[in-house]
Coordinates of C-alpha atoms and ligand atoms in Angstrom, one line a residue:
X1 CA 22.2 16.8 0.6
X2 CA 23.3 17.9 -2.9
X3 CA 20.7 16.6 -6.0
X4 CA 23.0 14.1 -7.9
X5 CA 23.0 14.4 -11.3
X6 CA 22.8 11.1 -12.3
X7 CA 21.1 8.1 -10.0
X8 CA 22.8 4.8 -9.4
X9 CA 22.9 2.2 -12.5
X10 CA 21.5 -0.9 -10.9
X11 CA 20.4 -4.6 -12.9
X12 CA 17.9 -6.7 -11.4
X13 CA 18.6 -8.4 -8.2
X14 CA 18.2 -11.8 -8.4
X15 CA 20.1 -14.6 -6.6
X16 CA 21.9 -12.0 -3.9
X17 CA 23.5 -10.1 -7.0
X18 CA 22.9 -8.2 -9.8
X19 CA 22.5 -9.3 -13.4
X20 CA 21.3 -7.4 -16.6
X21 CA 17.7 -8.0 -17.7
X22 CA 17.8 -11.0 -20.5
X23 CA 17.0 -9.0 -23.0
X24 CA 19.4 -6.0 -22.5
X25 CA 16.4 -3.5 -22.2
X26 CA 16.3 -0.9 -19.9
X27 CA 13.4 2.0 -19.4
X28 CA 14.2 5.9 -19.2
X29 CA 13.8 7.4 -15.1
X30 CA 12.8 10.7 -15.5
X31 CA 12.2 13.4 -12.6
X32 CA 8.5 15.1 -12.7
X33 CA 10.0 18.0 -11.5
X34 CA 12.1 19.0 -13.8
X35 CA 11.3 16.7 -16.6
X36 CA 15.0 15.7 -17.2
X37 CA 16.1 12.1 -18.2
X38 CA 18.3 11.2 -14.8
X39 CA 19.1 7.6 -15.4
X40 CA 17.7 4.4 -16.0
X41 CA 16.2 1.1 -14.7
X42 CA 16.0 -2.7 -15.7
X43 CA 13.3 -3.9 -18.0
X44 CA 12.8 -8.0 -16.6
X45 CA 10.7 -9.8 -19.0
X46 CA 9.4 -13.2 -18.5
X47 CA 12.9 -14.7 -19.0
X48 CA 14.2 -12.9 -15.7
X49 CA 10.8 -13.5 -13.4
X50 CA 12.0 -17.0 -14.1
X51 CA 15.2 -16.6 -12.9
X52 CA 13.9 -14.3 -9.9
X53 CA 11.4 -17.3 -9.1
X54 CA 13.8 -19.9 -9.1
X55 CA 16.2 -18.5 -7.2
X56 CA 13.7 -18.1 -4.2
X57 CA 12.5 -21.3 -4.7
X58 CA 16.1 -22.5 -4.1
X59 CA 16.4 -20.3 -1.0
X60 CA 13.0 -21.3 0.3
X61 CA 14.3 -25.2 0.7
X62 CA 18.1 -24.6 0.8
X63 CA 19.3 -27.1 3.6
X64 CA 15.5 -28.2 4.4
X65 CA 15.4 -24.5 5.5
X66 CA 17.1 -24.5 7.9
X67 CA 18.8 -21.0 7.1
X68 CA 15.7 -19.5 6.4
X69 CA 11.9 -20.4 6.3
X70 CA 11.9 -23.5 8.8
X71 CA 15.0 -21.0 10.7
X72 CA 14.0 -19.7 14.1
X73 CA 12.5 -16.3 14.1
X74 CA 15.4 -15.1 16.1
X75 CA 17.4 -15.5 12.8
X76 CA 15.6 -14.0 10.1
X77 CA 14.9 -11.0 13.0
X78 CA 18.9 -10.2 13.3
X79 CA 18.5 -9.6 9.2
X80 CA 15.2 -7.4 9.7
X81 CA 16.5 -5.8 12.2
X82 CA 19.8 -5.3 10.1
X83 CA 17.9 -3.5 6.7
X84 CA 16.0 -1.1 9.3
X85 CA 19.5 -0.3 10.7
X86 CA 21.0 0.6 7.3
X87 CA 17.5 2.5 6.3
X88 CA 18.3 4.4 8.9
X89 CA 21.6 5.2 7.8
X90 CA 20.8 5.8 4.7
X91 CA 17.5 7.8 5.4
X92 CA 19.3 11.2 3.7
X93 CA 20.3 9.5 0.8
X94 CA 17.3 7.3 -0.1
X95 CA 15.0 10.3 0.3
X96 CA 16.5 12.1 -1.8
X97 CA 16.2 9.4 -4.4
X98 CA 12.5 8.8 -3.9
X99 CA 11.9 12.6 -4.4
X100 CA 14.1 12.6 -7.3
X101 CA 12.0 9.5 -8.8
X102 CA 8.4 10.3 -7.2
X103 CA 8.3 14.1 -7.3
X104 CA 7.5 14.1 -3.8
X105 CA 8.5 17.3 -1.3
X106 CA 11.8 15.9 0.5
X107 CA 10.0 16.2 4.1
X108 CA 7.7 13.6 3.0
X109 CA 10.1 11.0 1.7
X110 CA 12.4 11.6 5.0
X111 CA 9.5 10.8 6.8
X112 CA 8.5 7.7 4.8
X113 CA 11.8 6.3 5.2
X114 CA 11.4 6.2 9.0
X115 CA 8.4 4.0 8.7
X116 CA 10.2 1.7 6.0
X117 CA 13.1 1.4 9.0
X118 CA 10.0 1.4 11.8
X119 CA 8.3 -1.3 9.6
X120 CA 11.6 -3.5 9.3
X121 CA 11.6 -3.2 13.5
X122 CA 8.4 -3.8 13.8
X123 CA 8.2 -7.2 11.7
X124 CA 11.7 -8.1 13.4
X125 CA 9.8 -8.8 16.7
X126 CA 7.4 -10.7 15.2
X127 CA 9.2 -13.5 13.4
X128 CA 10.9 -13.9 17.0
X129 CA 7.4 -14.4 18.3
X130 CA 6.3 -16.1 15.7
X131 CA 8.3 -19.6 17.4
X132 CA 6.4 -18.9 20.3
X133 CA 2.9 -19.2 18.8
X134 CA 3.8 -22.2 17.0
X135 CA 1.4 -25.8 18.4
X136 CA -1.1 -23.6 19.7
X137 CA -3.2 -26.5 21.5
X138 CA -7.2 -27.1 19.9
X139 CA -9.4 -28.2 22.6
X140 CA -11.2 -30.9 20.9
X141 CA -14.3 -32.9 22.3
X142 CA -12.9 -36.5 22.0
X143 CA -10.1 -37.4 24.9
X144 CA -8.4 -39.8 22.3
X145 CA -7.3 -36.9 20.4
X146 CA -4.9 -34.4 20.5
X147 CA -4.8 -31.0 17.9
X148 CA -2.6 -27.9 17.5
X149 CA -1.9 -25.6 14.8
X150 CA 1.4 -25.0 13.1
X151 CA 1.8 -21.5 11.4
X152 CA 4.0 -22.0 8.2
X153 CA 5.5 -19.3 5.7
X154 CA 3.5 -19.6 2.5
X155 CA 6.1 -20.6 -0.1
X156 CA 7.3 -18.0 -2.5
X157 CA 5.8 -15.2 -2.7
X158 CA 5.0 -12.4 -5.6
X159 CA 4.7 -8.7 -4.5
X160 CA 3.8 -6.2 -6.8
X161 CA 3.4 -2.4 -5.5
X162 CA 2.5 1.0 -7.1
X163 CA 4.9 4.2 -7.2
X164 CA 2.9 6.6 -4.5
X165 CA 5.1 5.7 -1.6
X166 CA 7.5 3.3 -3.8
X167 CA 10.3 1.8 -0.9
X168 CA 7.1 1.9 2.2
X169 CA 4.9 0.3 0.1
X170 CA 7.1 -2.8 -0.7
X171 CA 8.5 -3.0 2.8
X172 CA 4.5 -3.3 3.8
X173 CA 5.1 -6.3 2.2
X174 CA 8.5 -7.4 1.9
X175 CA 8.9 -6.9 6.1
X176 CA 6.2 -9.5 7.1
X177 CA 6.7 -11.7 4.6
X178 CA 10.0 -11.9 5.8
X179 CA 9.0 -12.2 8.9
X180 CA 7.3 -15.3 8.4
X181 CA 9.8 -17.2 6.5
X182 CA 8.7 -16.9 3.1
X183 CA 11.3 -15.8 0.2
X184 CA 10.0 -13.4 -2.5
X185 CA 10.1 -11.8 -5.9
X186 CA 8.9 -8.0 -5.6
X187 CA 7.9 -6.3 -8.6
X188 CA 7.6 -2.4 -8.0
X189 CA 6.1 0.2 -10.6
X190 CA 7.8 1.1 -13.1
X191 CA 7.2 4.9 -12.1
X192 CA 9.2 4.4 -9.5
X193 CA 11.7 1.9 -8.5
X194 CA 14.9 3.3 -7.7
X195 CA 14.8 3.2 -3.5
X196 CA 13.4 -0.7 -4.1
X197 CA 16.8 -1.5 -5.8
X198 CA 18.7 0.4 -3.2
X199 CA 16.8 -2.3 -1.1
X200 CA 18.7 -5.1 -3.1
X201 CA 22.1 -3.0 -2.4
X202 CA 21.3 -3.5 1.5
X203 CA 20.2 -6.7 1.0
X204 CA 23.7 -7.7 -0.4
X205 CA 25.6 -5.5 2.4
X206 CA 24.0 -7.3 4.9
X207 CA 24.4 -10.5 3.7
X208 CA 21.1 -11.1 3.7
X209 CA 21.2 -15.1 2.4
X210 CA 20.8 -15.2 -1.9
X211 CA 17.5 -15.4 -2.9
X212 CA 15.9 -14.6 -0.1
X213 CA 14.6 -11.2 -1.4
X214 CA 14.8 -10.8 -5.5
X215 CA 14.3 -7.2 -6.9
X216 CA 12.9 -6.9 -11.0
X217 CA 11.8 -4.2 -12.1
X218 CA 10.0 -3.6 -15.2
X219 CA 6.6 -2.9 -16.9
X220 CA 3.5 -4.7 -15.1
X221 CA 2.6 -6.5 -18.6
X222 CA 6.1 -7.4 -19.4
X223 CA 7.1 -8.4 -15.3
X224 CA 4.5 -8.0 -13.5
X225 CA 1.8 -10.1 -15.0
X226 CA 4.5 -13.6 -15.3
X227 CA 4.8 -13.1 -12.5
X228 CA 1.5 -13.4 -11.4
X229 CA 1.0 -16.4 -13.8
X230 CA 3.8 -18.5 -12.3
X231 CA 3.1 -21.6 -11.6
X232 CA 5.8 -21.9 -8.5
X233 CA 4.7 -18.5 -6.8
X234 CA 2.6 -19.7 -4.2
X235 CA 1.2 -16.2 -3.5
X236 CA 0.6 -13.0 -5.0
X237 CA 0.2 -9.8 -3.0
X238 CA -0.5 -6.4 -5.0
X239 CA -1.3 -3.1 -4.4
X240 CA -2.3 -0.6 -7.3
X241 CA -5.3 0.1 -8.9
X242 CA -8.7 -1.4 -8.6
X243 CA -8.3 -2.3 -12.4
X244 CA -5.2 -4.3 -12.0
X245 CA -6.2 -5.8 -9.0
X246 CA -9.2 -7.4 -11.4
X247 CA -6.9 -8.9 -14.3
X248 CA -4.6 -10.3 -11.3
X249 CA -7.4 -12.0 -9.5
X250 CA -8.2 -13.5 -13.1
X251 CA -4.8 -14.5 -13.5
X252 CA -4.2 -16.0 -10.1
X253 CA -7.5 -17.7 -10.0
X254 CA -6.2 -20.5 -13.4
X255 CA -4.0 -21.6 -10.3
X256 CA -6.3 -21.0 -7.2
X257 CA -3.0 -18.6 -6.1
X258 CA -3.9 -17.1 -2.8
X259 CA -3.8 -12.8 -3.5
X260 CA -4.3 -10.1 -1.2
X261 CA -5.3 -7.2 -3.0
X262 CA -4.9 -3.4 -1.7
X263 CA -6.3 -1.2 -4.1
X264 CA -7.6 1.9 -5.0
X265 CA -10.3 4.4 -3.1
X266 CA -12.7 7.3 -2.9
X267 CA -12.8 8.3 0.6
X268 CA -15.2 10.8 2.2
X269 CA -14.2 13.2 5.1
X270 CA -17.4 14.0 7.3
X271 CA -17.4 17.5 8.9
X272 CA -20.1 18.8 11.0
X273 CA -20.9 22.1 12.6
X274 CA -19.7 21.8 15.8
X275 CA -16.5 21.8 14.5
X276 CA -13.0 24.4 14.9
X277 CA -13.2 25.1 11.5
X278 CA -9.1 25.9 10.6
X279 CA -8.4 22.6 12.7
X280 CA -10.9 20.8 10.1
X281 CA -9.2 22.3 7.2
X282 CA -6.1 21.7 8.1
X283 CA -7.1 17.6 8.0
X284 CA -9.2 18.3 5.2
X285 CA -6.1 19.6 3.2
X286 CA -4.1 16.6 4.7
X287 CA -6.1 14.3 4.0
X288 CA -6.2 15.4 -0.4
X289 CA -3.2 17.2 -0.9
X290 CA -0.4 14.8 1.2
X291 CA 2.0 13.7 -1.5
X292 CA -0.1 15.7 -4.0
X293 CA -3.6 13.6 -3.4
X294 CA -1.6 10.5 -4.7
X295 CA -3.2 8.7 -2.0
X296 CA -5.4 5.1 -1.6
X297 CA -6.7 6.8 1.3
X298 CA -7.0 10.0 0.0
X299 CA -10.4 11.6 1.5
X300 CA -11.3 13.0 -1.6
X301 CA -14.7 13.9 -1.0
X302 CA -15.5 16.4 1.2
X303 CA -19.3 16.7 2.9
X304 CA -19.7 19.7 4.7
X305 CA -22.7 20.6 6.9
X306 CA -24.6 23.0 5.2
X307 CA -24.4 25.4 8.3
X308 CA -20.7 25.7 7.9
X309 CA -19.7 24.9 4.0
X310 CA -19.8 28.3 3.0
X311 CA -17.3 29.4 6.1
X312 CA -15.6 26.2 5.4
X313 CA -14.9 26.7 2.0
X314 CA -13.8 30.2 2.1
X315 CA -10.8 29.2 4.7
X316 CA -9.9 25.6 3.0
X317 CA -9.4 28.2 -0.5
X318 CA -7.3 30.4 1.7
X319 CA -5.0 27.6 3.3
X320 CA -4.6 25.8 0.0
X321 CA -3.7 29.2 -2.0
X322 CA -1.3 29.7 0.9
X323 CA 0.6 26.0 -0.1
X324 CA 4.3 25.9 -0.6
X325 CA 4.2 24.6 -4.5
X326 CA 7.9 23.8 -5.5
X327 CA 10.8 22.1 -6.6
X328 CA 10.0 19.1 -4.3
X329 CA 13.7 19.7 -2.5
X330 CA 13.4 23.4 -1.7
X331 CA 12.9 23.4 2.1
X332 CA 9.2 23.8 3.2
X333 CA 7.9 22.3 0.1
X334 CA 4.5 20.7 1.1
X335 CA 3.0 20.0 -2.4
X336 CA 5.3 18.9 -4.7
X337 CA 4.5 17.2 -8.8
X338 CA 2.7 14.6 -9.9
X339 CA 4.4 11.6 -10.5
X340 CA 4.8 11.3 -14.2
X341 CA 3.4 13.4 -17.4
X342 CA 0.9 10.9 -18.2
X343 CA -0.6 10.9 -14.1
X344 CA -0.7 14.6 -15.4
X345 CA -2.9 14.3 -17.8
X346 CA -4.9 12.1 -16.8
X347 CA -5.7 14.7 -13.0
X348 CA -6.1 17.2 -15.8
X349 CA -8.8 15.3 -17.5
X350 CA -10.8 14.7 -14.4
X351 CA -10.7 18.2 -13.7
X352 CA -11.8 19.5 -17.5
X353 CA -14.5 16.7 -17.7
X354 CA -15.5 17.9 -13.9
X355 CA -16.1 21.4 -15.4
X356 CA -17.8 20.6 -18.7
X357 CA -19.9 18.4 -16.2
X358 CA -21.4 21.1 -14.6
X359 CA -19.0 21.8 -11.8
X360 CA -17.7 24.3 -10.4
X361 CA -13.6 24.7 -10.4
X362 CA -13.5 27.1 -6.9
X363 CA -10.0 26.9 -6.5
X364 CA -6.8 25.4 -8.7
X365 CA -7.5 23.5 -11.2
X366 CA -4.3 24.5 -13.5
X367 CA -0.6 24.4 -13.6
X368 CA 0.9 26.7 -11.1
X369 CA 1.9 30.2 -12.8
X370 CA 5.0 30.3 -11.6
X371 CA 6.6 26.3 -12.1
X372 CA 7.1 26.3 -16.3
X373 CA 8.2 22.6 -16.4
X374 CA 7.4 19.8 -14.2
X375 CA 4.4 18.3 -13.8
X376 CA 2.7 20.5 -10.8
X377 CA -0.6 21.0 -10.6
X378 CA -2.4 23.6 -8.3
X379 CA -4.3 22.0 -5.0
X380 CA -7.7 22.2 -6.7
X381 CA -11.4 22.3 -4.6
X382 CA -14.6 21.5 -7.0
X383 CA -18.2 22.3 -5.9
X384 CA -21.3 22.1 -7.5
X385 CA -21.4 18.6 -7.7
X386 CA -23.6 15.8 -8.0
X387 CA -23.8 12.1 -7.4
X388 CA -23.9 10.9 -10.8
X389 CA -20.5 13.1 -12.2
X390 CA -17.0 11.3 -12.6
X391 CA -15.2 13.6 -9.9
X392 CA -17.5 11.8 -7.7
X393 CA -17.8 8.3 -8.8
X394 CA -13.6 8.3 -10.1
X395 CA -10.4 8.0 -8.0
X396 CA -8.6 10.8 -9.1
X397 CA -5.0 10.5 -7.5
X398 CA -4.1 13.7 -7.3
X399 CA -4.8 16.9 -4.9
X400 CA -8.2 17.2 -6.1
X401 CA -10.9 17.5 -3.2
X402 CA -15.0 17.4 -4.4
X403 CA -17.5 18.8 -1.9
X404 CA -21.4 18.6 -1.6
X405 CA -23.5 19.8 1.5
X406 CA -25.6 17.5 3.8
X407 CA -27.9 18.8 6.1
X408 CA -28.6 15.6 8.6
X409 CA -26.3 12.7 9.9
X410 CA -28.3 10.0 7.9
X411 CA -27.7 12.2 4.3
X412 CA -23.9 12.2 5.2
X413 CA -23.7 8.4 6.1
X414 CA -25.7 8.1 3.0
X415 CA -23.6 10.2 0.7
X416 CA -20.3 9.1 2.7
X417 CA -21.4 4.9 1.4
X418 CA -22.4 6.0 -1.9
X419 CA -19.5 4.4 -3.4
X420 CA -18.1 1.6 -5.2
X421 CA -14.9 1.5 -3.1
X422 CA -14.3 0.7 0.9
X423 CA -11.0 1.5 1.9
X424 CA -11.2 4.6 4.3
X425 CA -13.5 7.1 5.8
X426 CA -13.3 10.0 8.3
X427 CA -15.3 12.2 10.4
X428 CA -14.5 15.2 12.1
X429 CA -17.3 16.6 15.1
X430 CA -16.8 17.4 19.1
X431 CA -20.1 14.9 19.4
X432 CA -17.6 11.8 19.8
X433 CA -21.1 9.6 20.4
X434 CA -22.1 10.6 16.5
X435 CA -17.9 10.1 15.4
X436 CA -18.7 6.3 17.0
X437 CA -21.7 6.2 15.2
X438 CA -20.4 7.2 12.0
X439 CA -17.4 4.8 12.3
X440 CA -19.6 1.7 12.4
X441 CA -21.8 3.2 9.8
X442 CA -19.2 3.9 7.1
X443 CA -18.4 1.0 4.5
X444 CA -14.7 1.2 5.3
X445 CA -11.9 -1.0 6.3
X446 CA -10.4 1.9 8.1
X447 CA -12.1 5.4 9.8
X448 CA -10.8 8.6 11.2
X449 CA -11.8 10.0 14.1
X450 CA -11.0 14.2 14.3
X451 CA -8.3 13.6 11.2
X452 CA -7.3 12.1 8.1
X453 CA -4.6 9.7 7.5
X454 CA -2.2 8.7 10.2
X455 CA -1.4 5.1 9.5
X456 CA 0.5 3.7 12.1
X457 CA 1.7 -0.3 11.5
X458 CA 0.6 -1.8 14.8
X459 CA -3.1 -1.6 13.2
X460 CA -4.6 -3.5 10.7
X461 CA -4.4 -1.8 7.1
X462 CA -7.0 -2.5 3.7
X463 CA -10.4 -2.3 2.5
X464 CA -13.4 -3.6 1.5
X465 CA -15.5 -3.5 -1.5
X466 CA -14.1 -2.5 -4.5
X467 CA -10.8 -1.7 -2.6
X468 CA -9.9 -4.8 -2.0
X469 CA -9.6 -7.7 0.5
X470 CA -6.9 -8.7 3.4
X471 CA -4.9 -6.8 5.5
X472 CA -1.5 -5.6 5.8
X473 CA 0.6 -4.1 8.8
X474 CA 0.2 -5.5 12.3
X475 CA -0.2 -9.0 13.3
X476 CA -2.6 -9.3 10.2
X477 CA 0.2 -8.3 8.3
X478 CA 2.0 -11.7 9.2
X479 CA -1.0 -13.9 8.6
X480 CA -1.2 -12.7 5.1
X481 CA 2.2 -14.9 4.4
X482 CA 1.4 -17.9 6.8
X483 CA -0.5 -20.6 6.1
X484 CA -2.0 -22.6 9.6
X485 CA -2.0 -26.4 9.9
X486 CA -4.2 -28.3 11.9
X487 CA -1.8 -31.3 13.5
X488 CA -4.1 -34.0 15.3
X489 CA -2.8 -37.1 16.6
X490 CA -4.8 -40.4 17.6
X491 CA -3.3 -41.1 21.1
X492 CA -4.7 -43.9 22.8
X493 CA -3.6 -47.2 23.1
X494 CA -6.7 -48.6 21.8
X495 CA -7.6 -49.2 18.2
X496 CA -10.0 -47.1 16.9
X497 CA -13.4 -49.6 16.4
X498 CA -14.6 -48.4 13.3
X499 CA -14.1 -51.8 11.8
X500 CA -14.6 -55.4 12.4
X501 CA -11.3 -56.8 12.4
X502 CA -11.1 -60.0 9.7
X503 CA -11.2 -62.8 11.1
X504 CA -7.7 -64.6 11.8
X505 CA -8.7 -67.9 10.6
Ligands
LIG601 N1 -5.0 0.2 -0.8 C1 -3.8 0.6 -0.6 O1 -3.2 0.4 0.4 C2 -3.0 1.3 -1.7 C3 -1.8 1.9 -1.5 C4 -1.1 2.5 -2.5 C5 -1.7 2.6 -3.8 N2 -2.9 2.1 -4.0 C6 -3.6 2.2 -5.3 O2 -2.6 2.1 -6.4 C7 -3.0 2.8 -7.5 C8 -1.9 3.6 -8.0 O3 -0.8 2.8 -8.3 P1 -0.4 2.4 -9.8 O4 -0.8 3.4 -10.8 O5 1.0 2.0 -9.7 O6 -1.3 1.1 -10.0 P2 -1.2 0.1 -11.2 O7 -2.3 -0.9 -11.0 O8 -1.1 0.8 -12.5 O9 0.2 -0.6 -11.0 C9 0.6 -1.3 -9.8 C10 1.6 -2.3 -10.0 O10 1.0 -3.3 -10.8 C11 1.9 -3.6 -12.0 N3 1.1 -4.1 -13.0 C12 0.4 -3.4 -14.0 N4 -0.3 -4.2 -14.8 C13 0.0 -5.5 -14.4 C14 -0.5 -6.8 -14.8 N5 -1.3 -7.0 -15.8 N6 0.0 -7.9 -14.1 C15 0.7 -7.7 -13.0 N7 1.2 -6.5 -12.6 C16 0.8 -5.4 -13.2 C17 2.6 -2.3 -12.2 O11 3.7 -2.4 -13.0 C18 2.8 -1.8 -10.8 O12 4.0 -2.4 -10.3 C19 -4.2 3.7 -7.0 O13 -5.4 3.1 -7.5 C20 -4.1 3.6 -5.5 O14 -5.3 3.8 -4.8 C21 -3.6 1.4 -3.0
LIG602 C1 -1.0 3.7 3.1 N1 -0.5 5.0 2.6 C2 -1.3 6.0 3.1 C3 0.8 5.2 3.2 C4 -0.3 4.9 1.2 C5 -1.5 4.8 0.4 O1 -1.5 5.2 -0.7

């Protein structure tokens, strides 16, 4: 499919339509690879998270609900179902957009509009299991009692996501929340929002009921943080960085607002000696350099057994020289630009510190010779480091990989936990007893056995410690947008006995 040379003109959707921002601002979209101006987006300000709130407040209790959060499952599935089938059609299309907007190689953002449909699908079946899980019996100790749960959709809901994997990131979200019955504002990065208001387009063609889902784009100060402060969003879910997250738990907490918070990581990637060393590399380089290391999950810290680091090291400079670096639609493209000038900078920083810090710079660590504008930076391996420098300690987002050596299993657990963050870890080995070892050792809400990445949305996704708390995906996915009910009834004919009656006198 041809680039276009200018990308759809959309307003905020709000209320099943489109309107302008309030204040008649509107911020530049710009494509990293190239650098050129290619259209524009919606600035919402406080003014339209209103409107955005209220209108899903009104969809939330339209008819008592009976259209859509106290609806049967089976209902809001057929709508599910119905986005996934027009992702699909449109998979070309919004690809191409999210490449043109993100920077990312075209392969990817084909591929990550298959799990936005597969994520649609997969939350489709739940909210029509959902009615079958409701008055799930307590057994209780007292035979004049009688408990069960009721699962309900939270309320309205705020979801603000980052600009790495813009449309698959909300529809993490926007799918179970869905699902469960809620209605919802959703607040993507301003880096990146185009395929997220082509989501408000199939929202509207599928007549998915007004107010339901409302789209606003903006700037996080300007959108994103009324909408954290509102005092009729009964939730806030986020995903971005580990400094955000902070100042939206702050927020959130004047209220006692549930949030979930996904956010960012440092993740190590174990490899021991007993190891096919191109097979390792190849995950190694997955696992940094996938949508240029912009990556939660990114295992951007590599500890190599001292037997093999040097043999290691020699083939992962190899395969990373040997990268297609382009124009992120030239077919074959694997590494494709950063996301915006300033994410530029800022890898570029990490990398000069990284160097005046005593490191080594073994491979990368520039702009590629032959891309003059865009904002590409090599795939870049540091060594010579220690504990204590930034390239350690920092999430760099970008395809920046740091190494050290260990020399026993306890060093690498050791090294691999020495870290404020928790989201992911892997391990690579043929000893499968040490890889189940090494899972239960590693501070992590997820590991990787033999590879790096694969997320797949049957299984529970998030992290601990400084990455966050809650899960998305899977059936702990749903839960993050229901709230339970306990229901207990007295049912015996007899009164209860706690008190002496008065006397009738
Ligand atoms: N754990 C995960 O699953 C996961 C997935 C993807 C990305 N991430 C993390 O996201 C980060 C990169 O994304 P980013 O640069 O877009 O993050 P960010 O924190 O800068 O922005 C994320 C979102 O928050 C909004 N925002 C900013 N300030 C706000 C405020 N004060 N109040 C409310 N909203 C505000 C932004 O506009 C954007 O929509 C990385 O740290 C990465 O690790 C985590
Ligand atoms: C979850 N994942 C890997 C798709 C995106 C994280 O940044």
């Amino acid at each position: 499919m041809a680039a276009p040379s200018a990308i759809p003109r959309r307003g905020l959707f709000i209320g099943g339509g489109w309107r302008e921002p309030s204040l008649g601002r509107r911020l530049p979209v710009v494509n990293p690879a190239t650098e050129a101006t290619i259209g524009d987006i919606p600035a919402a300000t406080a003014e339209d998270v209103e409107l955005a709130v209220s209108a899903a407040r009104d969809a939330f209790g339209r008819d008592g609900g009976r259209h859509w959060s106290r609806a049967p499952g089976a209902v809001r599935a057929k709508y599910l179902k119905a986005i996934a089938a027009k992702i699909k059609d449109k998979k070309s299309y919004l690809a191409l957009l999210e490449t043109l907007d993100s920077g990312k190689p075209l392969d990817e953002a084909a591929g990550d509009m298959e799990d936005v449909a597969a994520c649609f699908e997969y939350y489709a079946d739940w909210a029509e299991a959902l009615d079958g899980k409701q008055r799930a019996p307590i057994s209780l100790p007292m035979e004049n009692f009688e408990s069960y749960v009721l699962k309900e959709p939270i309320g309205v809901v705020g979801l603000i996501t980052p600009w790495n994997y813009p449309l698959l990131m909300a529809t993490w979200k926007v799918a179970p929340a869905l699902a469960a019955g809620c209605t919802a504002v959703l607040k993507p990065s301003e880096l990146a929002s185009l395929t997220c208001l082509e989501l408000g387009g199939i929202c509207a063609e599928i007549g998915l009921p007004p107010g339901v889902l409302n789209i606003i784009t903006g700037l996080g100060t300007e959108a994103g943080a009324p909408l954290t402060s509102h005092p009729h969003v009964d939730k806030i879910a986020f995903t971005g960085s580990t400094e955000t997250g902070k100042r939206i738990m702050i927020t959130a907490s004047q209220m006692v607002k549930p949030v979930s918070l996904e956010l960012g990581g440092k993740s190590p990637l174990i490899v021991f000696d007993d190891v096919d060393i191109d097979k390792a590399v190849e995950w190694a380089m997955f696992g940094c350099f996938a949508n240029a290391g912009q990556v939660c999950s990114a295992t951007s810290r590599l500890l190599l057994h001292e037997k093999i680091a040097k043999r290691f090291l020699d083939r992962l400079v190899a395969w990373a020289k040997s990268i297609k670096i382009s124009d992120p639609l030239e077919e074959g493209c694997r590494l494709g630009s950063v996301v915006s000038e300033g994410q530029y900078q800022k890898i570029m920083k990490f990398i000069s510190t990284a160097r005046c810090e005593g490191a080594t710079i073994l491979s990368g660590g520039a702009r590629p010779q032959h891309l003059k504008r865009g904002f590409f930076i090599e795939p870049t391996i540091i060594t010579n480091v220690s504990t204590s420098m930034q390239i350690w300690r920092e999430e760099v987002f970008g395809p920046v990989i740091c190494v050290k050596e260990f020399r026993t299993e306890r060093e690498a657990v050791e090294l691999a936990n020495d870290t404020h963050y928790g989201l992911a870890g892997a391990v690579i080995s043929n000893d499968l007893e040490r890889c189940e070892r090494i899972s239960k050792a590693i501070q992590s809400g997820i590991v990787w056995i033999n590879c790096s990445q694969p997320c797949f949305v049957q299984a529970p996704w998030g992290g601990n410690k400084r990455s966050g708390f809650g899960r998305e995906l899977g059936q702990w996915g749903l839960d993050n947008y229901l709230s339970v009910k306990q229901v207990t009834k007295y049912c015996s004919d007899e009164p209860y006995g706690w008190y002496r009656p008065p006397s009738k006198l």
